[in-house]
């Protein structure tokens, strides 16, 4: 059996969960290595050697050390192309271009406002930080405009890049999960017919349910 | 009639990113102007190319594509045998390249893009630069530049020995910021400074900048 790959970071991190979703879709065995961010472990010299920006996740297998969740996903999809879900990515140039276009749309248009909302509404209260109502309002407005585009697109196409669930859809799972399950902004997704249908389908996948499970507080391990 | 069309304005950083790739690959293409002052990027015809109403958008035969980094990636792979090699056929090298492309997109560009807006684009629109915002952004971008300085001390280019997409994606913001007081962020870090000088001197990049004069 292949040595499990290593993923560093807490599963509740949106970027970490993006990588976990990808590994589970591809049936790649992994070891999740905790990084105690409350103790600043991610800013210590040992961690900065593998991730110089002091962020999670980082990733190691027997031949390479990587960071940035979308780069890690692309590597996993290429290396394990022949196992697990083979339709998550494509080597066909036109299909690949469409997938990459929507991965970029996620990174450039969807992620900034949605992750700002996730931080303000899901994490700031837990961390006892004051919420910024201006940021919340601005982010909601931006995200609404993005979701209007998605509503139109998902009326033309079952998934963002075409007929198959791909990395482009997977990339959206982490932030949307928080917004739908622990904030009052879930309606932004569920009130839109096509976006709602799409969210239901992609979040219902077994791999994503496993990630959500991993995000729950784990019972303490017995000695 | 050109098969490859890029829709956009040569002043847009995102369009410049795509143009840089087109010139590096020595491809024949047509630059189709989009009059943003007149709101052409929000017209129905343009929204059919990019539903987000942003430049650039690309057409290659029947393929329509938006998002500059998806466009450069497509060009680099589809035309791998032409012009400059911008990606790697080796999976490990490609993975490292992918890491530093993500770094440009998620660590560098959020701050650099806003700095370009404060210094350059606000002026174009008749607005005033906010010095407090500039200072805050320079602080954030400075921390990123510290990581870049360490990286470029051990690697000639962002992803290794050769110029590639990870370097190219930085060119538009670097070009604009080099003409502002924020250039000190690059000048004060010797390896970053040398890298900026190297990549902005590339002939293909010169062709992109020449479009600003026409």
Coordinates of C-alpha atoms in Angstrom, one line a residue:
Chain A
X1 CA 0.0 0.0 0.0
X2 CA 1.3 3.5 -0.9
X3 CA 2.6 5.6 2.0
X4 CA -0.2 8.0 3.0
X5 CA 0.4 11.6 1.8
X6 CA 0.6 14.2 4.6
X7 CA -1.7 17.2 4.9
X8 CA -0.8 19.8 7.5
X9 CA -3.6 21.8 9.1
X10 CA -6.9 21.7 10.9
X11 CA -9.9 20.2 8.8
X12 CA -12.0 23.2 9.8
X13 CA -9.8 25.4 7.7
X14 CA -11.6 26.0 4.3
X15 CA -8.4 25.7 2.4
X16 CA -7.4 22.4 4.2
X17 CA -10.9 21.0 3.5
X18 CA -10.6 21.8 -0.2
X19 CA -7.5 19.5 -0.3
X20 CA -9.2 16.8 1.8
X21 CA -12.2 16.7 -0.6
X22 CA -9.9 16.2 -3.5
X23 CA -8.0 13.4 -1.8
X24 CA -11.2 11.6 -0.8
X25 CA -12.6 11.9 -4.4
X26 CA -9.4 10.3 -5.7
X27 CA -9.2 7.6 -3.0
X28 CA -5.8 8.8 -1.9
X29 CA -4.8 7.7 1.6
X30 CA -3.7 10.7 3.7
X31 CA -2.5 11.5 7.2
X32 CA -3.9 14.7 8.6
X33 CA -1.3 16.3 10.8
X34 CA -2.6 18.9 13.3
X35 CA -1.2 22.4 13.3
X36 CA -2.3 24.2 16.5
X37 CA -3.1 27.7 15.1
X38 CA -4.3 28.9 18.5
X39 CA -0.8 28.4 19.8
X40 CA 0.8 30.0 16.7
X41 CA 2.3 26.8 15.4
X42 CA 1.8 27.9 11.8
X43 CA 4.1 30.9 12.4
X44 CA 6.9 29.0 13.9
X45 CA 10.2 28.5 12.0
X46 CA 9.7 24.7 11.5
X47 CA 6.3 25.3 9.8
X48 CA 7.5 28.3 7.8
X49 CA 10.1 26.0 6.2
X50 CA 7.3 24.2 4.4
X51 CA 4.9 27.1 4.0
X52 CA 6.7 30.4 4.0
X53 CA 3.5 32.5 4.3
X54 CA 2.5 30.7 7.6
X55 CA -0.8 29.4 6.3
X56 CA -2.5 26.1 6.1
X57 CA -2.6 23.7 4.3
X58 CA 0.7 22.4 3.3
X59 CA 1.3 19.0 1.7
X60 CA 4.0 16.4 1.4
X61 CA 4.3 13.1 -0.3
X62 CA 7.5 11.0 -0.9
X63 CA 8.7 13.2 -3.7
X64 CA 7.5 16.8 -3.1
X65 CA 6.4 19.5 -0.7
X66 CA 3.7 21.9 -1.7
X67 CA 1.3 24.6 -0.5
X68 CA -1.7 26.6 -1.8
X69 CA -4.7 24.4 -1.8
X70 CA -5.6 24.7 -5.5
X71 CA -2.0 23.9 -6.5
X72 CA -2.1 20.9 -4.2
X73 CA -5.4 19.7 -5.8
X74 CA -4.0 20.1 -9.3
X75 CA -0.9 18.0 -8.4
X76 CA -3.1 15.3 -6.8
X77 CA -5.4 15.2 -9.8
X78 CA -2.5 14.8 -12.2
X79 CA -0.6 12.2 -10.1
X80 CA -3.6 10.1 -9.3
X81 CA -5.3 10.6 -12.7
X82 CA -6.0 6.9 -13.0
X83 CA -7.7 6.2 -9.7
X84 CA -10.8 7.4 -7.9
X85 CA -13.0 9.9 -9.6
X86 CA -11.4 10.2 -13.0
X87 CA -13.7 13.0 -14.3
X88 CA -12.7 15.6 -11.7
X89 CA -10.2 17.0 -14.2
X90 CA -9.4 16.5 -17.9
X91 CA -6.4 16.2 -20.2
X92 CA -8.6 17.2 -23.1
X93 CA -7.5 20.9 -23.8
X94 CA -11.0 22.3 -24.2
X95 CA -12.4 20.6 -21.1
X96 CA -9.4 21.5 -19.1
X97 CA -9.6 25.1 -20.2
X98 CA -13.3 25.3 -19.1
X99 CA -12.5 23.7 -15.7
X100 CA -9.5 26.1 -15.2
X101 CA -11.7 29.1 -16.1
X102 CA -14.2 28.2 -13.4
X103 CA -11.5 27.4 -10.8
X104 CA -10.1 30.9 -11.5
X105 CA -13.6 32.4 -11.2
X106 CA -13.9 30.7 -7.8
X107 CA -10.5 32.0 -6.8
X108 CA -10.9 35.5 -8.1
X109 CA -14.6 36.3 -7.9
X110 CA -16.3 33.9 -5.5
X111 CA -13.6 33.4 -2.8
X112 CA -12.9 37.0 -1.8
X113 CA -16.4 37.9 -0.7
X114 CA -17.4 34.5 0.5
X115 CA -14.3 33.9 2.6
X116 CA -14.7 37.4 4.1
X117 CA -18.3 36.5 5.1
X118 CA -17.1 33.1 6.5
X119 CA -14.5 34.9 8.6
X120 CA -16.9 37.6 9.8
X121 CA -19.9 35.4 10.5
X122 CA -18.5 32.0 11.4
X123 CA -15.0 32.6 12.8
X124 CA -14.9 36.1 14.3
X125 CA -17.6 35.3 16.9
X126 CA -15.7 32.1 17.9
X127 CA -12.5 34.0 18.2
X128 CA -14.3 36.7 20.2
X129 CA -13.4 39.3 17.5
X130 CA -15.6 42.3 16.7
X131 CA -17.5 41.9 13.4
X132 CA -17.1 44.6 10.7
X133 CA -20.6 45.4 9.5
X134 CA -19.3 47.4 6.6
X135 CA -17.3 44.4 5.3
X136 CA -20.3 42.1 5.8
X137 CA -22.5 44.3 3.8
X138 CA -20.0 44.9 1.0
X139 CA -19.1 41.2 0.8
X140 CA -22.8 40.2 0.6
X141 CA -23.4 42.6 -2.2
X142 CA -20.4 41.3 -4.2
X143 CA -21.3 37.7 -3.6
X144 CA -24.9 38.3 -4.7
X145 CA -23.6 39.6 -8.0
X146 CA -21.4 36.6 -8.4
X147 CA -24.2 34.2 -7.6
X148 CA -26.4 35.9 -10.2
X149 CA -23.8 34.9 -12.8
X150 CA -23.7 31.3 -11.4
X151 CA -27.5 31.1 -11.5
X152 CA -27.4 31.9 -15.2
X153 CA -24.5 29.5 -15.9
X154 CA -26.1 26.6 -13.9
X155 CA -29.3 27.0 -15.9
X156 CA -27.2 26.2 -19.0
X157 CA -25.0 23.5 -17.5
X158 CA -25.4 20.9 -14.8
X159 CA -22.1 21.8 -13.2
X160 CA -19.9 24.9 -13.7
X161 CA -17.5 23.5 -16.3
X162 CA -20.0 21.2 -18.0
X163 CA -21.9 18.0 -17.4
X164 CA -19.5 16.6 -14.9
X165 CA -18.6 17.4 -11.3
X166 CA -15.0 18.8 -11.5
X167 CA -12.4 20.6 -9.5
X168 CA -14.2 23.8 -10.4
X169 CA -17.3 22.8 -8.3
X170 CA -15.2 21.1 -5.6
X171 CA -13.3 24.4 -5.0
X172 CA -16.6 26.0 -3.9
X173 CA -17.5 23.5 -1.3
X174 CA -15.6 24.8 1.8
X175 CA -16.8 28.4 1.9
X176 CA -20.4 27.5 0.9
X177 CA -20.6 24.8 3.6
X178 CA -19.9 27.4 6.3
X179 CA -22.3 30.0 4.8
X180 CA -25.1 27.5 4.5
X181 CA -24.7 25.6 7.8
X182 CA -23.6 28.2 10.4
X183 CA -24.6 31.6 9.1
X184 CA -27.9 33.3 8.0
X185 CA -26.5 33.8 4.5
X186 CA -27.3 30.3 3.3
X187 CA -30.4 31.7 1.6
X188 CA -28.2 33.4 -1.0
X189 CA -27.6 29.9 -2.3
X190 CA -30.9 28.1 -1.6
X191 CA -33.2 30.9 -2.8
X192 CA -31.6 30.7 -6.3
X193 CA -33.2 27.8 -8.1
X194 CA -30.2 26.6 -10.1
X195 CA -27.5 27.4 -7.5
X196 CA -29.7 25.7 -4.9
X197 CA -30.0 22.6 -7.1
X198 CA -26.2 22.6 -7.7
X199 CA -25.3 23.1 -4.0
X200 CA -27.6 20.2 -3.0
X201 CA -25.9 17.9 -5.6
X202 CA -22.3 18.8 -4.8
X203 CA -22.6 18.9 -1.1
X204 CA -24.5 15.5 -1.1
X205 CA -21.4 13.7 -2.4
X206 CA -20.0 11.0 -0.1
X207 CA -16.5 12.6 -0.2
X208 CA -17.9 16.0 1.0
X209 CA -19.9 14.3 3.8
X210 CA -16.7 12.7 5.0
X211 CA -15.0 16.1 5.1
X212 CA -17.8 17.7 7.0
X213 CA -17.5 14.8 9.5
X214 CA -13.8 15.4 9.9
X215 CA -14.6 19.1 10.6
X216 CA -16.7 18.1 13.7
X217 CA -14.9 18.2 17.0
X218 CA -13.3 14.8 17.3
X219 CA -13.7 12.8 20.6
X220 CA -10.4 12.7 22.5
X221 CA -8.3 9.7 21.7
X222 CA -8.0 7.2 24.5
X223 CA -4.5 6.7 26.0
Chain B
X1 CA -8.9 36.9 -40.2
X2 CA -7.2 35.9 -37.0
X3 CA -8.4 32.7 -35.3
X4 CA -7.2 33.9 -31.9
X5 CA -8.9 37.1 -30.6
X6 CA -8.3 38.8 -27.3
X7 CA -11.0 41.2 -26.3
X8 CA -9.9 44.0 -23.9
X9 CA -8.0 47.2 -23.4
X10 CA -4.2 47.1 -23.2
X11 CA -4.3 49.2 -20.0
X12 CA -6.1 46.5 -18.0
X13 CA -3.7 44.5 -15.9
X14 CA -5.6 41.3 -16.6
X15 CA -5.6 42.0 -20.4
X16 CA -1.9 42.7 -20.2
X17 CA -1.3 39.4 -18.5
X18 CA -2.9 37.6 -21.4
X19 CA -1.1 39.8 -24.0
X20 CA 2.2 39.0 -22.4
X21 CA 1.6 35.2 -22.9
X22 CA 0.4 35.8 -26.5
X23 CA 3.6 37.7 -27.3
X24 CA 5.9 35.3 -25.5
X25 CA 4.4 32.4 -27.6
X26 CA 4.8 34.5 -30.8
X27 CA 1.2 33.8 -31.7
X28 CA -0.9 35.7 -34.4
X29 CA -3.8 37.3 -32.7
X30 CA -6.2 40.2 -33.0
X31 CA -6.7 42.6 -30.1
X32 CA -10.4 43.6 -30.2
X33 CA -10.8 46.8 -28.2
X34 CA -13.4 47.0 -25.5
X35 CA -14.5 50.6 -24.7
X36 CA -14.9 50.4 -20.9
X37 CA -15.6 54.1 -20.5
X38 CA -18.6 53.5 -22.7
X39 CA -19.6 50.4 -20.7
X40 CA -19.0 48.0 -23.5
X41 CA -17.8 45.3 -21.1
X42 CA -21.4 45.2 -19.7
X43 CA -23.0 45.0 -23.1
X44 CA -24.9 41.8 -24.0
X45 CA -22.4 41.0 -26.7
X46 CA -19.5 41.1 -24.3
X47 CA -21.4 39.3 -21.5
X48 CA -21.7 36.4 -23.9
X49 CA -17.9 36.2 -23.8
X50 CA -17.5 36.8 -20.1
X51 CA -20.7 36.7 -18.0
X52 CA -18.8 38.6 -15.2
X53 CA -18.5 41.6 -17.5
X54 CA -14.7 41.8 -17.1
X55 CA -11.8 42.0 -19.5
X56 CA -10.1 40.1 -21.0
X57 CA -12.0 37.4 -22.9
X58 CA -10.4 35.2 -25.5
X59 CA -11.7 33.4 -28.6
X60 CA -9.7 30.6 -30.2
X61 CA -11.8 29.3 -33.0
X62 CA -14.9 28.0 -31.3
X63 CA -13.4 28.1 -27.8
X64 CA -14.4 31.1 -25.6
X65 CA -12.4 31.6 -22.4
X66 CA -12.3 34.2 -19.6
X67 CA -10.1 34.8 -16.5
X68 CA -6.6 35.9 -17.6
X69 CA -4.8 33.1 -15.7
X70 CA -7.0 30.4 -17.4
X71 CA -6.3 32.1 -20.7
X72 CA -2.5 32.1 -20.1
X73 CA -2.6 28.5 -19.0
X74 CA -4.5 27.5 -22.1
X75 CA -2.1 29.3 -24.4
X76 CA 0.9 27.9 -22.6
X77 CA -0.2 24.3 -22.9
X78 CA -2.0 24.4 -26.3
X79 CA 0.9 26.2 -28.0
X80 CA 3.6 24.4 -26.0
X81 CA 5.8 24.0 -29.1
X82 CA 5.8 27.7 -30.0
X83 CA 7.8 30.6 -28.6
X84 CA 8.9 30.6 -25.0
X85 CA 8.3 27.6 -22.8
X86 CA 6.0 28.9 -20.1
X87 CA 5.0 25.7 -18.4
X88 CA 6.7 22.4 -17.8
X89 CA 5.9 18.9 -19.1
X90 CA 7.5 17.5 -15.9
X91 CA 4.8 16.9 -13.3
X92 CA 6.9 17.9 -10.3
X93 CA 8.2 21.1 -12.0
X94 CA 4.6 21.9 -13.0
X95 CA 3.4 21.4 -9.5
X96 CA 6.0 23.9 -8.2
X97 CA 5.0 26.3 -10.9
X98 CA 1.4 25.9 -9.9
X99 CA 2.3 26.8 -6.3
X100 CA 3.9 30.1 -7.3
X101 CA 1.1 30.9 -9.7
X102 CA -1.3 30.5 -6.8
X103 CA 1.0 32.7 -4.7
X104 CA 0.8 35.5 -7.3
X105 CA -3.0 35.1 -7.5
X106 CA -3.7 35.0 -3.7
X107 CA -0.8 36.6 -1.9
X108 CA 0.6 39.2 -4.3
X109 CA -2.2 40.3 -6.5
X110 CA -4.8 41.2 -3.8
X111 CA -2.5 43.9 -2.4
X112 CA -0.6 44.8 -5.6
X113 CA -3.9 45.2 -7.5
X114 CA -5.3 47.5 -4.9
X115 CA -2.1 49.5 -4.9
X116 CA -2.3 49.9 -8.7
X117 CA -5.9 51.1 -8.2
X118 CA -4.8 53.7 -5.6
X119 CA -1.8 55.0 -7.5
X120 CA -2.7 54.7 -11.1
X121 CA -6.4 53.9 -11.9
X122 CA -7.9 56.4 -9.4
X123 CA -6.0 59.1 -11.2
X124 CA -7.3 57.9 -14.6
X125 CA -10.8 58.2 -13.2
X126 CA -10.2 61.7 -11.7
X127 CA -10.1 60.4 -8.1
X128 CA -7.4 61.0 -5.4
X129 CA -5.0 58.5 -4.0
X130 CA -5.5 57.8 -0.3
X131 CA -2.1 57.8 1.4
X132 CA -3.4 55.9 4.4
X133 CA -4.6 53.1 2.2
X134 CA -1.3 53.1 0.3
X135 CA 0.6 52.8 3.5
X136 CA -1.5 49.9 4.8
X137 CA -1.2 48.0 1.4
X138 CA 2.5 48.6 1.3
X139 CA 2.8 47.1 4.7
X140 CA 1.0 43.9 3.6
X141 CA 2.8 43.7 0.3
X142 CA 6.1 44.2 2.0
X143 CA 5.6 41.1 4.0
X144 CA 4.9 39.1 0.8
X145 CA 8.0 40.7 -0.7
X146 CA 10.0 39.3 2.3
X147 CA 9.0 35.8 1.3
X148 CA 9.8 36.6 -2.3
X149 CA 13.2 37.8 -1.4
X150 CA 13.9 34.6 0.4
X151 CA 12.6 32.6 -2.5
X152 CA 14.5 34.4 -5.2
X153 CA 17.7 34.0 -3.2
X154 CA 17.5 30.3 -3.8
X155 CA 15.7 30.3 -7.2
X156 CA 16.5 32.5 -10.2
X157 CA 12.8 32.7 -11.1
X158 CA 9.7 32.1 -9.0
X159 CA 9.4 28.4 -9.9
X160 CA 13.0 27.5 -10.7
X161 CA 15.8 28.1 -13.3
X162 CA 13.5 29.3 -16.1
X163 CA 11.1 32.1 -16.7
X164 CA 7.5 30.8 -16.7
X165 CA 3.9 31.7 -16.1
X166 CA 4.5 32.3 -12.4
X167 CA 6.8 35.2 -13.2
X168 CA 4.8 36.4 -16.2
X169 CA 1.6 36.8 -14.1
X170 CA 3.3 39.5 -12.0
X171 CA 4.3 41.7 -14.9
X172 CA 1.3 44.0 -15.2
X173 CA 1.2 45.1 -11.5
X174 CA 5.0 45.3 -11.4
X175 CA 5.0 47.6 -14.5
X176 CA 2.5 50.0 -13.0
X177 CA 4.0 50.0 -9.5
X178 CA 7.5 50.6 -10.8
X179 CA 6.2 54.0 -11.9
X180 CA 5.0 54.9 -8.3
X181 CA 6.5 55.5 -4.9
X182 CA 5.7 51.9 -4.0
X183 CA 8.6 50.8 -6.2
X184 CA 10.7 51.0 -3.0
X185 CA 9.2 47.7 -2.0
X186 CA 11.1 46.1 -4.9
X187 CA 14.2 48.3 -5.0
X188 CA 15.0 47.7 -1.3
X189 CA 15.2 43.9 -1.7
X190 CA 18.2 42.9 -3.9
X191 CA 16.9 39.6 -5.3
X192 CA 13.4 40.9 -5.9
X193 CA 14.9 44.0 -7.6
X194 CA 17.1 41.9 -9.9
X195 CA 14.1 39.7 -10.8
X196 CA 11.9 42.6 -11.6
X197 CA 14.5 44.2 -13.8
X198 CA 15.1 40.9 -15.6
X199 CA 11.5 40.0 -16.4
X200 CA 10.3 43.6 -17.2
X201 CA 13.2 43.8 -19.8
X202 CA 11.9 40.9 -21.8
X203 CA 11.2 41.8 -25.4
X204 CA 7.7 40.3 -25.4
X205 CA 6.8 42.5 -22.4
X206 CA 8.2 45.5 -24.3
X207 CA 5.6 44.7 -27.0
X208 CA 2.8 44.8 -24.5
X209 CA 3.9 48.2 -23.1
X210 CA 4.3 49.5 -26.7
X211 CA 0.5 49.1 -27.0
X212 CA 0.1 51.9 -24.4
X213 CA 1.6 54.3 -26.8
X214 CA -0.4 53.5 -29.9

